[in-house]
Amino acid sequence: MNEIQLCLSEMRTFFLSGTTQDVTWRKKQLITLRQSISQYETTILKALYADLGKSDFEGFATELGIVYAEIDHHLKHLDSWTKKHRVRSTILTFPSSAFTIAQPLGIVLIMSPWNYPFQLTLAPLVAAIAAGNCVILKPSRYSEHTSQVIEEMLAKAFLSNYIATFQGGSAMNTELLSHRFDHIFFTGSPNVGKIVMESAAKHLTPVTLELGGKSPVIIDAGINVKLAAKRIAWGKFINAGQTCVAPDYVLVKRELLETFVEELKKSIQVMYGTNPLNNSDYPKIINQKHFDRLLELLTCGTLAYGGQLDPKALKIAPTIITEPNMDSNLMIDEIFGPILPIIPYDNFEQTIEFIQNREHPLALYLFSDNKTHQDLVVNNLIYGGGCINDTIVHLVNVHMAFGGVGSSGMGSYHAKAGFNTFSHTKSILKKGNWLDVPLRYPPFKGKFSLLKRLMK
Ligand code: NAD
């Protein structure tokens, strides 16, 4: 038996013992997790700096803070989410009562990427614990410092028959995916998402796929360009653009193009200074492979601003590209770096058509005060979620689910959506014995008209 098989077998025994069914026990595990994170806070922030050059502020705001909020929200609502929920009965099942109850799925696999290596591993873990599952985690090899801290922290806090971490690259992923899980929660690229889904299909294992893609921004006429530029620059260049919901490209009303580019430049300067490469608040690119990939994208249009490089520190300054080559990788692949192409349009309808002709985005950001345009975008375009007049912050609202649609993903999490993802909602009908209505039993002679009256 290899290490993974042994771990799975011990987890199965533990899960079947019923310990995780106890909601009070689950809450204790969430509290333990919160305390562990708190004890490891400095180490986690240092690891995030080592992996991605994230400042403590950014590390706390976009990683630790989000996980704390998820834990607190789950602790607050877990009693109500795990209660039996009575539902109405129907005349056809008379006499009966009915209820639904959320049940853990069993052993779940959580695979996470490197860009928010702490948050994207721990936030699904919180939901999986709350729902009563045993968990195997596979953090990304690229964010090695954070992945190691996660393993160490969790191994100290929990037994490996409950929560276990496996490290490695795609070989380890392939090995893990060959085993049977009760659910797989994968965050990463659409291409690897296809591999995950194919492997899961062999065991009929359900999957949640949190994927990516190109998330557009639309800038409508008549808006406050300065404010929009500031909010777009913030959303784009946080984590040096290595954010799944980062604005990927901007469609701007032609008459605003020049002003918008100017305001964007000013915002970048205010946030990161005139030499962002020397700014310790400005993150680095995760590794050489992604740095080289992004270098190629710098040549796919007119360099309007930025473009400075520090190959040693793997830093690329916030960069604006105008007149992007629409057939280049810049406009075909997800950019996932600090490069922002800007494309002018003449009629608002063109933006709708442009987006409809591409894969469903994970996020979409509309800057508009025009109610008709707001409704058009919200109602007519299919995308995971987004903001009107801001970027990224829809993720911060703990009351909303987060997930993609089509090639940007399937399923969702955050708050109750996470709990639901890692639970099975079981429907139970409890029949009364004091009466047994004879209608359903053969022989059916003379009963058809009554059946029609009841069911039509
Ligand atoms: P990736 O798909 O390359 O890797 C994700 C995970 O899959 C990693 O753990 C990696 O080791 C593993 N992997 C890579 N190749 C594999 C293979 N052939 N077989 C099995 N496993 C394999 O993604 P990434 O580069 O780590 O992250 C970037 C992508 O993730 C972007 O597309 C981004 O939009 C997306 N993303 C999505 C979200 C979201 O919440 N929707 C969040 C962050 C990132």
PDB file of C-alpha atoms and ligand atoms in Angstrom, residues 111-116 120 138-142 168-171 173-174 177 186-193 195-196 209-213 242-245 289-290 334 336 362 395 402-404 408 413, ligand 1:
ATOM      1  CA  MET A 111      -6.089  21.156  -5.143  1.00  0.00           C
ATOM      2  CA  SER A 112      -4.980  24.763  -5.159  1.00  0.00           C
ATOM      3  CA  PRO A 113      -2.887  27.132  -7.292  1.00  0.00           C
ATOM      4  CA  TRP A 114       0.058  29.368  -6.382  1.00  0.00           C
ATOM      5  CA  ASN A 115      -1.317  32.897  -6.815  1.00  0.00           C
ATOM      6  CA  TYR A 116      -3.207  33.152  -3.502  1.00  0.00           C
ATOM      7  CA  LEU A 120      -7.241  29.338  -2.028  1.00  0.00           C
ATOM      8  CA  LYS A 138      -2.556  19.431  -2.493  1.00  0.00           C
ATOM      9  CA  PRO A 139      -1.156  22.973  -2.540  1.00  0.00           C
ATOM     10  CA  SER A 140       0.876  24.223  -5.488  1.00  0.00           C
ATOM     11  CA  ARG A 141       4.552  23.361  -5.846  1.00  0.00           C
ATOM     12  CA  TYR A 142       5.289  26.826  -7.301  1.00  0.00           C
ATOM     13  CA  GLY A 168       4.554  17.875  -5.267  1.00  0.00           C
ATOM     14  CA  GLY A 169       3.951  18.844  -8.860  1.00  0.00           C
ATOM     15  CA  SER A 170       1.804  17.424 -11.589  1.00  0.00           C
ATOM     16  CA  ALA A 171       3.138  13.861 -10.979  1.00  0.00           C
ATOM     17  CA  ASN A 173      -1.522  15.427  -8.803  1.00  0.00           C
ATOM     18  CA  THR A 174      -1.781  12.624 -11.329  1.00  0.00           C
ATOM     19  CA  LEU A 177      -6.295  11.893  -9.081  1.00  0.00           C
ATOM     20  CA  PHE A 186      -9.882  22.155  -7.934  1.00  0.00           C
ATOM     21  CA  THR A 187      -8.707  25.725  -8.401  1.00  0.00           C
ATOM     22  CA  GLY A 188      -6.499  26.387 -11.417  1.00  0.00           C
ATOM     23  CA  SER A 189      -6.458  26.787 -15.156  1.00  0.00           C
ATOM     24  CA  PRO A 190      -9.184  25.545 -17.528  1.00  0.00           C
ATOM     25  CA  ASN A 191      -6.666  23.192 -19.185  1.00  0.00           C
ATOM     26  CA  VAL A 192      -5.764  21.368 -15.989  1.00  0.00           C
ATOM     27  CA  GLY A 193      -9.452  21.534 -15.004  1.00  0.00           C
ATOM     28  CA  ILE A 195      -7.604  16.754 -16.777  1.00  0.00           C
ATOM     29  CA  VAL A 196      -9.111  16.822 -13.285  1.00  0.00           C
ATOM     30  CA  LEU A 209     -13.803  23.615 -10.751  1.00  0.00           C
ATOM     31  CA  GLU A 210     -12.715  27.137  -9.884  1.00  0.00           C
ATOM     32  CA  LEU A 211     -11.027  28.148 -13.126  1.00  0.00           C
ATOM     33  CA  GLY A 212      -9.977  31.333 -14.871  1.00  0.00           C
ATOM     34  CA  GLY A 213     -10.081  33.070 -18.217  1.00  0.00           C
ATOM     35  CA  GLN A 242      -1.709  37.296 -10.821  1.00  0.00           C
ATOM     36  CA  THR A 243      -5.335  37.193  -9.731  1.00  0.00           C
ATOM     37  CA  CYS A 244      -7.986  34.964 -11.299  1.00  0.00           C
ATOM     38  CA  VAL A 245     -10.539  37.801 -11.223  1.00  0.00           C
ATOM     39  CA  LYS A 289       8.460  30.346 -16.607  1.00  0.00           C
ATOM     40  CA  HIS A 290       5.663  32.851 -16.017  1.00  0.00           C
ATOM     41  CA  GLU A 334      -5.595  34.784 -19.787  1.00  0.00           C
ATOM     42  CA  PHE A 336      -2.322  36.606 -15.386  1.00  0.00           C
ATOM     43  CA  LEU A 362     -15.007  34.436 -14.455  1.00  0.00           C
ATOM     44  CA  LEU A 395     -15.219  38.538  -3.483  1.00  0.00           C
ATOM     45  CA  PHE A 402     -18.037  32.801  -5.768  1.00  0.00           C
ATOM     46  CA  GLY A 403     -17.606  30.630  -8.843  1.00  0.00           C
ATOM     47  CA  GLY A 404     -17.344  30.578 -12.628  1.00  0.00           C
ATOM     48  CA  SER A 408     -14.443  29.700 -16.097  1.00  0.00           C
ATOM     49  CA  TYR A 413     -17.998  28.362  -2.595  1.00  0.00           C
TER      50      TYR A 413
HETATM   51  P1  NAD B   1      -2.644  25.272 -13.082  1.00  0.00           P
HETATM   52  O1  NAD B   1      -3.919  24.764 -13.613  1.00  0.00           O
HETATM   53  O2  NAD B   1      -1.444  25.230 -13.934  1.00  0.00           O
HETATM   54  O3  NAD B   1      -2.266  24.476 -11.735  1.00  0.00           O
HETATM   55  C1  NAD B   1      -3.198  24.255 -10.699  1.00  0.00           C
HETATM   56  C2  NAD B   1      -2.799  22.968  -9.988  1.00  0.00           C
HETATM   57  O4  NAD B   1      -2.812  21.900 -10.915  1.00  0.00           O
HETATM   58  C3  NAD B   1      -1.397  23.021  -9.390  1.00  0.00           C
HETATM   59  O5  NAD B   1      -1.434  22.441  -8.095  1.00  0.00           O
HETATM   60  C4  NAD B   1      -0.561  22.166 -10.338  1.00  0.00           C
HETATM   61  O6  NAD B   1       0.472  21.460  -9.653  1.00  0.00           O
HETATM   62  C5  NAD B   1      -1.570  21.210 -10.897  1.00  0.00           C
HETATM   63  N1  NAD B   1      -1.259  20.730 -12.269  1.00  0.00           N
HETATM   64  C6  NAD B   1      -0.585  21.397 -13.241  1.00  0.00           C
HETATM   65  N2  NAD B   1      -0.506  20.620 -14.357  1.00  0.00           N
HETATM   66  C7  NAD B   1      -1.134  19.470 -14.069  1.00  0.00           C
HETATM   67  C8  NAD B   1      -1.400  18.269 -14.806  1.00  0.00           C
HETATM   68  N3  NAD B   1      -0.983  18.123 -16.066  1.00  0.00           N
HETATM   69  N4  NAD B   1      -2.076  17.272 -14.201  1.00  0.00           N
HETATM   70  C9  NAD B   1      -2.514  17.413 -12.941  1.00  0.00           C
HETATM   71  N5  NAD B   1      -2.278  18.519 -12.193  1.00  0.00           N
HETATM   72  C10 NAD B   1      -1.614  19.525 -12.738  1.00  0.00           C
HETATM   73  O7  NAD B   1      -2.945  26.744 -12.568  1.00  0.00           O
HETATM   74  P2  NAD B   1      -1.958  27.762 -11.920  1.00  0.00           P
HETATM   75  O8  NAD B   1      -0.942  28.223 -12.896  1.00  0.00           O
HETATM   76  O9  NAD B   1      -1.466  27.217 -10.619  1.00  0.00           O
HETATM   77  O10 NAD B   1      -2.977  28.967 -11.607  1.00  0.00           O
HETATM   78  C11 NAD B   1      -3.392  29.835 -12.599  1.00  0.00           C
HETATM   79  C12 NAD B   1      -4.772  29.540 -13.116  1.00  0.00           C
HETATM   80  O11 NAD B   1      -5.660  29.308 -12.044  1.00  0.00           O
HETATM   81  C13 NAD B   1      -5.364  30.700 -13.885  1.00  0.00           C
HETATM   82  O12 NAD B   1      -6.095  30.221 -14.992  1.00  0.00           O
HETATM   83  C14 NAD B   1      -6.311  31.347 -12.887  1.00  0.00           C
HETATM   84  O13 NAD B   1      -7.339  32.108 -13.437  1.00  0.00           O
HETATM   85  C15 NAD B   1      -6.807  30.139 -12.183  1.00  0.00           C
HETATM   86  N6  NAD B   1      -7.307  30.520 -10.865  1.00  0.00           N
HETATM   87  C16 NAD B   1      -8.624  30.459 -10.626  1.00  0.00           C
HETATM   88  C17 NAD B   1      -9.109  30.862  -9.399  1.00  0.00           C
HETATM   89  C18 NAD B   1     -10.563  30.820  -9.071  1.00  0.00           C
HETATM   90  O14 NAD B   1     -10.877  30.983  -7.899  1.00  0.00           O
HETATM   91  N7  NAD B   1     -11.447  30.637 -10.014  1.00  0.00           N
HETATM   92  C19 NAD B   1      -8.230  31.307  -8.424  1.00  0.00           C
HETATM   93  C20 NAD B   1      -6.880  31.345  -8.719  1.00  0.00           C
HETATM   94  C21 NAD B   1      -6.417  30.942  -9.932  1.00  0.00           C
END
